[in-house]
Short mmCIF file of C-alpha atoms in Angstrom, two decimals:
data_model
loop_
_atom_site.label_atom_id
_atom_site.label_comp_id
_atom_site.label_asym_id
_atom_site.label_seq_id
_atom_site.Cartn_x
_atom_site.Cartn_y
_atom_site.Cartn_z
CA MET Q 1 -96.01 47.41 56.56
CA PHE Q 2 -98.12 47.43 59.83
CA ALA Q 3 -98.13 51.07 60.61
CA VAL Q 4 -98.82 51.84 56.43
CA SER Q 5 -101.90 49.62 57.14
CA ARG Q 6 -103.04 50.57 60.35
CA LEU Q 7 -102.48 54.22 59.20
CA GLY Q 8 -104.52 53.34 55.35
CA SER Q 9 -107.17 52.22 57.67
CA LEU Q 10 -107.14 55.21 59.72
CA LEU Q 11 -107.53 57.07 56.97
CA ARG Q 12 -110.19 55.58 55.46
CA ARG Q 13 -112.33 56.12 58.65
CA CYS Q 14 -111.00 59.40 59.48
CA ASN Q 15 -111.84 59.41 63.07
CA ARG Q 16 -110.22 61.46 65.40
CA THR Q 17 -111.14 59.29 68.60
CA THR Q 18 -110.54 56.00 66.77
CA ILE Q 19 -106.70 57.90 66.24
CA VAL Q 20 -106.59 59.00 70.19
CA SER Q 21 -107.69 55.33 71.08
CA GLU Q 22 -105.03 53.53 69.00
CA LEU Q 23 -102.48 55.26 70.24
CA LYS Q 24 -103.34 54.56 73.78
CA GLY Q 25 -103.52 50.86 72.82
CA PHE Q 26 -99.94 51.38 71.89
CA SER Q 27 -99.02 53.11 75.15
CA ARG Q 28 -100.30 50.19 76.42
CA ALA Q 29 -98.20 48.00 74.82
CA CYS Q 30 -95.07 49.57 74.86
CA ASN Q 31 -95.40 50.38 79.00
CA GLU Q 32 -96.01 45.86 78.87
CA SER Q 33 -92.85 45.90 76.79
CA SER Q 34 -90.52 48.14 78.90
CA LEU Q 35 -91.86 46.79 82.41
CA GLN Q 36 -91.07 43.02 81.09
CA SER Q 37 -87.26 44.97 80.09
CA SER Q 38 -86.27 45.80 83.02
CA SER Q 39 -82.94 45.44 82.54
CA ARG Q 40 -83.79 48.74 80.46
CA PHE Q 41 -84.64 52.00 80.83
CA SER Q 42 -85.84 53.12 76.97
CA VAL Q 43 -88.21 52.21 75.43
CA PRO Q 44 -87.17 49.18 73.01
CA GLU Q 45 -85.93 49.66 69.85
CA HIS Q 46 -88.75 48.22 67.87
CA CYS Q 47 -91.21 50.45 70.29
CA ASP Q 48 -89.16 53.62 69.01
CA ARG Q 49 -89.56 52.36 65.12
CA CYS Q 50 -93.83 52.30 65.62
CA LEU Q 51 -93.90 55.37 68.41
CA ILE Q 52 -91.65 57.46 65.37
CA SER Q 53 -93.81 56.21 62.26
CA ARG Q 54 -97.38 56.31 64.27
CA PHE Q 55 -96.58 60.11 65.33
CA SER Q 56 -95.17 60.78 62.34
CA SER Q 57 -98.73 59.53 60.81
CA PHE Q 58 -101.19 60.81 63.41
CA GLN Q 59 -99.21 64.65 62.62
CA ALA Q 60 -99.93 63.86 58.73
CA PHE Q 61 -103.58 63.57 60.30
CA LYS Q 62 -103.61 65.87 62.45
CA SER Q 63 -103.08 68.07 59.53
CA LEU Q 64 -105.56 67.31 57.11
CA PRO Q 65 -108.41 68.55 57.87
CA LYS Q 66 -107.13 72.27 57.92
CA ASN Q 67 -105.78 70.86 54.17
CA LEU Q 68 -108.52 70.14 53.36
CA VAL Q 69 -110.92 72.98 55.05
CA ASP Q 70 -108.38 75.61 52.75
CA HIS Q 71 -109.18 73.46 49.96
CA THR Q 72 -113.16 72.74 50.27
CA THR Q 73 -113.10 77.04 51.09
CA ARG Q 74 -111.37 77.80 47.80
CA LYS Q 75 -113.46 75.98 45.95
CA MET Q 76 -116.47 76.81 47.80
CA SER Q 77 -115.30 80.43 46.55
CA THR Q 78 -114.69 79.25 42.54
CA THR Q 79 -118.07 77.08 42.63
CA ALA Q 80 -119.99 80.57 43.41
CA ALA Q 81 -118.05 82.81 41.17
CA VAL Q 82 -118.71 80.21 38.82
CA LEU Q 83 -122.13 80.19 39.30
CA ASN Q 84 -121.70 83.77 39.53
CA SER Q 85 -120.64 83.93 35.71
CA THR Q 86 -123.01 81.49 35.23
CA ALA Q 87 -126.22 83.03 36.13
CA VAL Q 88 -125.09 86.09 34.24
CA GLU Q 89 -124.00 84.28 30.62
CA ALA Q 90 -127.55 82.73 32.20
CA ALA Q 91 -128.93 85.76 32.20
CA ASN Q 92 -127.30 87.29 28.78
CA SER Q 93 -128.32 84.27 26.85
CA GLY Q 94 -132.17 84.60 27.87
CA LEU Q 95 -132.18 88.21 26.61
CA LYS Q 96 -134.64 88.96 24.36
CA LEU Q 97 -133.38 91.69 21.68
CA LEU Q 98 -135.15 94.39 20.27
CA VAL Q 99 -133.51 94.18 17.01
CA THR Q 100 -131.02 91.09 15.26
CA GLU Q 101 -128.64 91.18 12.73
CA GLY Q 102 -125.68 92.16 14.82
CA PRO Q 103 -124.41 95.49 16.47
CA HIS Q 104 -124.84 97.63 12.91
CA ALA Q 105 -128.61 97.02 12.85
CA GLN Q 106 -128.82 97.45 16.61
CA LYS Q 107 -127.21 100.79 15.98
CA ALA Q 108 -129.05 102.45 12.92
CA VAL Q 109 -131.85 101.70 14.68
CA GLY Q 110 -131.24 103.55 17.55
CA ILE Q 111 -130.49 106.11 15.78
CA TRP Q 112 -133.62 106.01 13.97
CA LEU Q 113 -135.11 105.68 17.38
CA PHE Q 114 -133.31 108.96 18.93
CA GLY Q 115 -134.07 110.77 15.90
CA CYS Q 116 -137.28 110.70 15.88
CA ALA Q 117 -137.64 111.94 19.59
CA ALA Q 118 -135.85 114.75 19.11
CA TRP Q 119 -138.16 115.45 16.79
CA VAL Q 120 -140.82 114.96 18.74
CA PHE Q 121 -139.45 116.81 21.51
CA SER Q 122 -138.74 119.74 18.80
CA LEU Q 123 -142.29 119.11 17.83
CA VAL Q 124 -143.47 120.28 21.56
CA VAL Q 125 -141.54 123.22 21.38
CA LEU Q 126 -142.90 124.41 18.25
CA GLY Q 127 -146.03 123.90 19.60
CA GLY Q 128 -145.41 125.86 23.17
CA ILE Q 129 -144.41 128.56 20.48
CA THR Q 130 -147.64 128.45 18.67
CA ARG Q 131 -149.38 128.71 21.98
CA LEU Q 132 -147.95 131.96 23.01
CA THR Q 133 -147.89 133.44 19.92
CA ARG Q 134 -152.26 132.64 19.95
CA SER Q 135 -151.26 130.76 16.09
CA GLY Q 136 -153.46 128.46 16.59
CA LEU Q 137 -156.35 129.03 15.35
CA SER Q 138 -155.03 130.75 12.83
CA MET Q 139 -155.78 127.65 9.88
CA THR Q 140 -159.86 127.34 10.35
CA ASP Q 141 -160.29 123.61 8.63
CA TRP Q 142 -157.66 120.90 8.72
CA LYS Q 143 -156.61 117.63 6.18
CA PHE Q 144 -154.98 114.95 7.08
CA THR Q 145 -152.84 114.87 4.38
CA GLY Q 146 -151.88 119.33 4.51
CA GLY Q 147 -151.95 120.54 1.29
CA LEU Q 148 -149.62 123.69 0.16
CA PRO Q 149 -150.03 126.99 1.19
CA GLN Q 150 -151.14 130.10 -0.14
CA LEU Q 151 -149.19 131.50 -3.05
CA THR Q 152 -150.78 134.27 -4.44
CA GLN Q 153 -152.23 137.88 -2.49
CA GLU Q 154 -155.64 136.59 -3.85
CA GLU Q 155 -155.33 133.21 -2.18
CA TRP Q 156 -154.63 134.38 0.99
CA VAL Q 157 -156.96 137.48 0.95
CA GLN Q 158 -159.58 133.99 0.75
CA GLU Q 159 -157.85 132.43 3.50
CA PHE Q 160 -157.92 135.67 5.98
CA GLU Q 161 -161.54 135.71 4.92
CA LYS Q 162 -162.40 132.76 6.53
CA TYR Q 163 -160.61 133.56 9.96
CA GLN Q 164 -161.94 136.71 9.57
CA GLN Q 165 -165.21 134.96 10.44
CA SER Q 166 -163.67 133.11 13.87
CA PRO Q 167 -164.47 134.17 17.08
CA GLU Q 168 -160.90 134.79 17.67
CA TYR Q 169 -161.08 137.69 14.71
CA LYS Q 170 -163.71 138.81 16.27
CA ARG Q 171 -162.91 139.50 19.68
CA ILE Q 172 -159.31 139.99 19.98
CA ASN Q 173 -157.81 140.29 16.68
CA LYS Q 174 -160.13 142.63 14.89
CA GLY Q 175 -158.39 144.83 12.28
CA MET Q 176 -155.10 142.36 12.10
CA SER Q 177 -153.75 143.44 8.50
CA VAL Q 178 -153.23 140.28 5.83
CA GLU Q 179 -149.50 140.94 6.35
CA ASP Q 180 -150.07 139.72 10.35
CA PHE Q 181 -152.21 137.29 9.42
CA LYS Q 182 -149.34 136.13 7.33
CA PHE Q 183 -147.54 135.29 10.35
CA ILE Q 184 -149.77 133.67 12.90
CA TYR Q 185 -150.79 131.75 9.43
CA TRP Q 186 -147.44 130.47 8.90
CA MET Q 187 -146.54 129.46 12.97
CA GLU Q 188 -149.81 127.58 12.72
CA TYR Q 189 -148.86 125.44 9.12
CA ALA Q 190 -145.84 124.88 10.95
CA HIS Q 191 -146.43 122.69 12.99
CA ARG Q 192 -149.00 120.88 11.74
CA MET Q 193 -146.50 120.18 8.36
CA TRP Q 194 -143.42 119.94 11.30
CA GLY Q 195 -146.06 116.87 12.87
CA ARG Q 196 -147.03 115.49 9.23
CA GLY Q 197 -143.01 115.98 8.78
CA LEU Q 198 -142.38 113.38 11.63
CA GLY Q 199 -145.19 111.03 10.02
CA LEU Q 200 -142.82 109.89 7.13
CA VAL Q 201 -139.06 110.35 9.12
CA PHE Q 202 -141.07 107.63 10.87
CA SER Q 203 -143.15 105.64 9.06
CA PHE Q 204 -140.48 105.07 6.33
CA PRO Q 205 -137.78 104.47 8.00
CA PHE Q 206 -139.56 101.79 10.08
CA ALA Q 207 -140.64 99.96 7.21
CA TYR Q 208 -137.15 99.41 5.53
CA PHE Q 209 -135.83 98.27 8.68
CA ILE Q 210 -139.20 95.30 8.58
CA ALA Q 211 -138.45 94.62 5.52
CA LYS Q 212 -134.52 94.09 6.40
CA GLY Q 213 -135.14 91.91 9.56
CA TYR Q 214 -134.10 94.07 11.75
CA ILE Q 215 -136.77 94.50 13.83
CA THR Q 216 -138.14 91.81 16.46
CA ARG Q 217 -142.19 90.79 16.50
CA GLN Q 218 -142.03 92.77 20.23
CA LEU Q 219 -140.23 95.64 18.63
CA GLY Q 220 -142.48 95.85 15.68
CA LEU Q 221 -145.48 95.18 18.15
CA ARG Q 222 -144.57 98.31 20.13
CA LEU Q 223 -143.35 100.74 17.43
CA SER Q 224 -146.35 100.18 15.17
CA ALA Q 225 -148.46 101.01 18.79
CA LEU Q 226 -146.82 104.48 18.96
CA PHE Q 227 -147.33 104.95 14.90
CA ALA Q 228 -150.92 104.78 15.73
CA LEU Q 229 -150.73 107.20 18.73
CA GLY Q 230 -148.75 109.57 16.47
CA ALA Q 231 -151.48 109.45 13.62
CA GLY Q 232 -153.82 109.91 16.22
CA GLN Q 233 -152.17 112.93 17.92
CA GLY Q 234 -153.25 115.05 14.40
CA LEU Q 235 -156.80 114.40 15.15
CA ILE Q 236 -156.56 115.11 18.58
CA GLY Q 237 -154.97 118.88 17.32
CA TRP Q 238 -157.29 119.25 15.59
CA TRP Q 239 -159.96 119.05 17.85
CA MET Q 240 -158.86 120.64 20.38
CA VAL Q 241 -158.43 124.06 17.45
CA LYS Q 242 -162.44 123.06 16.84
CA SER Q 243 -163.17 123.71 20.34
CA GLY Q 244 -161.05 127.42 20.02
CA LEU Q 245 -163.52 127.99 16.65
CA GLU Q 246 -166.61 127.68 18.86
CA GLU Q 247 -168.28 131.31 20.06
CA PRO Q 248 -167.78 131.34 23.90
CA ARG Q 249 -170.37 130.94 26.42
CA SER Q 250 -170.35 134.57 27.16
CA GLU Q 251 -169.18 137.86 25.62
CA TRP Q 252 -167.02 138.54 28.43
CA VAL Q 253 -164.77 134.88 27.95
CA GLN Q 254 -161.75 134.75 25.38
CA PRO Q 255 -161.93 132.25 22.59
CA ARG Q 256 -159.78 130.10 23.51
CA VAL Q 257 -159.30 126.47 23.17
CA SER Q 258 -161.27 123.84 25.63
CA PRO Q 259 -158.11 123.31 28.63
CA TYR Q 260 -159.32 119.60 28.91
CA ARG Q 261 -158.68 119.28 24.92
CA LEU Q 262 -155.46 121.34 24.95
CA ALA Q 263 -154.43 118.95 28.21
CA THR Q 264 -155.34 115.96 26.08
CA HIS Q 265 -152.73 116.96 23.04
CA LEU Q 266 -150.29 117.67 25.24
CA THR Q 267 -150.46 114.63 27.69
CA SER Q 268 -150.45 112.34 24.11
CA ALA Q 269 -146.89 114.14 23.16
CA PHE Q 270 -145.26 113.33 26.77
CA VAL Q 271 -146.46 109.51 26.31
CA ILE Q 272 -145.14 109.35 22.46
CA TYR Q 273 -141.91 111.76 23.34
CA CYS Q 274 -141.38 108.81 26.08
CA GLY Q 275 -142.48 105.77 24.01
CA ILE Q 276 -139.63 106.10 21.32
CA LEU Q 277 -136.88 107.60 23.69
CA TRP Q 278 -137.30 103.88 26.14
CA THR Q 279 -137.61 102.49 22.96
CA ALA Q 280 -134.38 103.59 22.05
CA LEU Q 281 -132.50 103.34 25.35
CA SER Q 282 -134.14 99.42 25.50
CA VAL Q 283 -132.44 98.74 21.55
CA VAL Q 284 -128.88 100.43 21.96
CA MET Q 285 -128.97 98.95 26.60
CA PRO Q 286 -130.83 95.40 26.28
CA GLU Q 287 -129.01 95.22 29.16
CA ALA Q 288 -127.95 97.52 32.32
CA PRO Q 289 -123.91 98.71 32.13
CA SER Q 290 -121.62 95.86 34.03
CA GLY Q 291 -119.54 96.26 36.81
CA ALA Q 292 -120.05 95.17 40.05
CA LEU Q 293 -122.94 93.70 42.12
CA ASN Q 294 -123.60 96.29 44.06
CA TRP Q 295 -124.66 98.47 41.21
CA VAL Q 296 -127.19 96.26 40.32
CA HIS Q 297 -128.73 96.76 44.09
CA GLY Q 298 -128.11 100.16 43.71
CA ALA Q 299 -130.09 100.48 40.41
CA THR Q 300 -132.99 98.60 41.55
CA LYS Q 301 -132.77 101.25 44.48
CA ILE Q 302 -132.79 104.06 42.72
CA ARG Q 303 -135.29 103.07 40.25
CA ARG Q 304 -138.11 102.68 43.54
CA LEU Q 305 -136.98 105.99 44.26
CA ALA Q 306 -137.07 107.16 40.80
CA LEU Q 307 -141.04 106.16 40.01
CA PRO Q 308 -142.77 108.44 42.55
CA ALA Q 309 -140.62 111.62 41.10
CA SER Q 310 -141.37 110.27 37.57
CA PHE Q 311 -145.08 110.43 38.52
CA ILE Q 312 -145.49 113.92 40.41
CA VAL Q 313 -143.32 115.42 36.99
CA GLY Q 314 -145.70 114.02 34.49
CA LEU Q 315 -148.52 115.18 36.91
CA THR Q 316 -147.08 118.91 36.40
CA ALA Q 317 -146.44 118.78 32.96
CA VAL Q 318 -149.68 117.91 32.77
CA SER Q 319 -151.15 120.87 34.53
CA GLY Q 320 -149.13 122.81 32.94
CA ALA Q 321 -151.48 122.27 30.18
CA TYR Q 322 -154.58 123.86 32.30
CA VAL Q 323 -152.59 127.04 32.94
CA ALA Q 324 -151.87 127.01 29.10
CA GLY Q 325 -155.78 126.68 28.12
CA ASN Q 326 -157.33 128.50 30.94
CA ASP Q 327 -154.24 131.28 30.52
CA ALA Q 328 -153.78 131.61 34.37
CA GLY Q 329 -150.17 132.53 33.78
CA HIS Q 330 -151.87 135.95 33.46
CA ALA Q 331 -153.05 136.17 36.75
CA TYR Q 332 -150.96 136.29 39.95
CA ASN Q 333 -148.26 137.83 38.41
CA THR Q 334 -145.80 137.59 41.69
CA PHE Q 335 -144.40 135.12 43.27
CA PRO Q 336 -144.43 133.24 46.08
CA LYS Q 337 -147.68 135.20 47.02
CA MET Q 338 -150.33 135.06 44.70
CA GLY Q 339 -151.06 138.95 44.35
CA ASP Q 340 -151.44 139.70 48.72
CA VAL Q 341 -151.94 136.70 50.01
CA TRP Q 342 -150.57 132.82 50.02
CA ILE Q 343 -153.72 131.27 48.27
CA PRO Q 344 -156.76 133.34 46.96
CA ASP Q 345 -160.52 133.39 48.20
CA ASP Q 346 -162.21 132.78 45.17
CA ILE Q 347 -160.01 128.75 44.79
CA PHE Q 348 -163.29 127.11 45.27
CA SER Q 349 -165.55 129.64 43.36
CA MET Q 350 -167.37 127.10 40.95
CA GLU Q 351 -169.93 124.53 40.91
CA PRO Q 352 -169.93 121.78 40.70
CA LEU Q 353 -166.38 121.64 42.80
CA ILE Q 354 -164.41 119.37 40.55
CA ARG Q 355 -164.70 122.68 37.95
CA ASN Q 356 -162.36 124.24 40.08
CA PHE Q 357 -159.28 122.12 39.84
CA PHE Q 358 -159.47 122.38 36.05
CA GLU Q 359 -161.36 125.61 34.91
CA ASN Q 360 -160.59 127.95 37.51
CA THR Q 361 -157.75 130.38 37.01
CA SER Q 362 -156.72 131.56 40.89
CA LEU Q 363 -156.89 126.92 42.28
CA VAL Q 364 -154.93 125.94 38.32
CA GLN Q 365 -151.99 128.41 39.02
CA LEU Q 366 -151.91 127.61 42.56
CA ASN Q 367 -151.62 123.51 42.05
CA HIS Q 368 -148.63 124.72 39.25
CA ARG Q 369 -147.49 126.40 41.47
CA ILE Q 370 -147.31 123.65 44.80
CA LEU Q 371 -146.77 120.59 42.22
CA ALA Q 372 -143.92 122.81 40.16
CA MET Q 373 -142.30 122.96 43.46
CA THR Q 374 -142.58 119.59 45.01
CA THR Q 375 -141.09 118.24 41.52
CA LEU Q 376 -137.74 120.55 41.97
CA SER Q 377 -138.01 118.73 46.08
CA ALA Q 378 -138.33 115.83 45.23
CA ILE Q 379 -135.73 115.32 42.30
CA GLY Q 380 -133.88 116.80 44.89
CA ALA Q 381 -134.45 114.08 47.18
CA LEU Q 382 -133.83 111.72 45.02
CA TRP Q 383 -130.20 113.23 43.93
CA PHE Q 384 -129.05 113.30 47.85
CA ALA Q 385 -130.38 109.64 48.06
CA SER Q 386 -128.34 108.81 45.00
CA ARG Q 387 -125.25 110.41 46.39
CA ARG Q 388 -125.41 107.92 48.79
CA ILE Q 389 -126.40 104.87 46.86
CA GLU Q 390 -123.51 102.84 44.91
CA VAL Q 391 -124.25 102.98 40.86
CA HIS Q 392 -122.87 102.76 37.77
CA PRO Q 393 -121.23 106.74 37.38
CA ALA Q 394 -123.79 106.80 33.75
CA VAL Q 395 -127.28 106.76 36.43
CA GLN Q 396 -124.96 109.84 38.63
CA SER Q 397 -124.55 111.76 36.07
CA LEU Q 398 -128.08 111.24 34.47
CA ILE Q 399 -129.08 111.58 37.86
CA GLY Q 400 -127.80 115.16 38.32
CA ALA Q 401 -128.43 116.15 34.72
CA THR Q 402 -131.98 116.02 35.76
CA LEU Q 403 -131.74 117.99 39.02
CA GLY Q 404 -130.49 121.23 36.75
CA MET Q 405 -133.19 120.58 34.40
CA ALA Q 406 -135.84 120.85 37.00
CA ALA Q 407 -133.88 124.02 38.58
CA LEU Q 408 -134.15 125.72 34.97
CA GLN Q 409 -137.79 124.45 34.47
CA VAL Q 410 -138.65 126.40 37.51
CA THR Q 411 -136.15 129.52 36.78
CA LEU Q 412 -138.39 129.82 33.87
CA GLY Q 413 -141.89 129.24 34.80
CA LEU Q 414 -141.37 132.09 37.54
CA SER Q 415 -139.57 134.45 34.95
CA THR Q 416 -142.11 133.38 32.67
CA LEU Q 417 -145.41 134.49 35.53
CA LEU Q 418 -143.39 137.87 37.08
CA MET Q 419 -142.21 139.21 33.63
CA TYR Q 420 -146.14 138.60 32.71
CA VAL Q 421 -145.51 135.86 29.45
CA PRO Q 422 -143.52 138.60 27.47
CA THR Q 423 -143.71 136.41 24.21
CA VAL Q 424 -147.27 137.02 23.98
CA GLU Q 425 -146.14 140.79 23.85
CA ASN Q 426 -143.54 140.32 21.09
#
């Protein structure tokens, strides 16, 4: 009983020093008992039992800290996992979904937005073809809602007479037949009506999803801003075309739209496309793909590298608008040199100096070349860096596809330059 009560006291105090001192006291007690019983050379029986009891208790308590540490370690690991899980659950519960009414509504809105993004992309391509075939100035008036095309030969003749009053016909297409005029007219008409069709494809489903309660206030405001920008894109397009219907400042200058307005029109189209595509991705993937924590850290690093690369891509695209606006692709159809030199002598021939960056054919093409190579290098560096960063496999695939598209774009640009923009000749 004494040993048990003593052990309980020791356990309550949990002090190893106290245990050592108690054992020393016990040793002295046994020695005194042994001296008193000098006729016996062994430890007294009651001391033997007491020693065994106390030694066993001490051994049990000695092993307690190790067990306690192991248990505490396991408990801390479990606690960390629980905290991690709790943090993820808290993040998910605090996630603001852009679409309500469940996965079905989320899928429907996502498909609609991806379809609109594809429509914008096709609209940009059609606009490029319209530009290359010199069809943009064939329609000399503009209506917001559009109208039916010419249905009779008389109507075609009347429309052709309007075009004959334009500077482009007088200086470039003089002598064109009505049949040739129909081709460039249909190209421009298709481009304009395809843009109006996008307005219908966007607005009617948008109204339907709002009526069904699928779209949150945040998503509604974002889509409304994109719709307003798309409606304004038609006005920007006419503002651009109108500049090409004015008489050039010199008789030696070909009629063309203002490169500034063309750049505005193209940049606006890119903003609409990126805005719709980004919104579509935010709808179908409101949170990052689940996986290892290293993927999350890797995605953060990739984002820091992708942002400057994206800026260079955008800058290169805008510079391409100035190349098109100044017909700079027809000059210096050699690569990597521009003619016989690396840098032409007339790159700063205009006054004031700032005009050269936007209107000087030589400098505009040189800038676009440099930016194109810089873009390819930046995306290549991003791809190389991503190989050393642990990220989600889908991210790796997207970066690889981006590098492939950048290489294809540079190849197309060089082939168009070296072949002297063959689409125009056709």
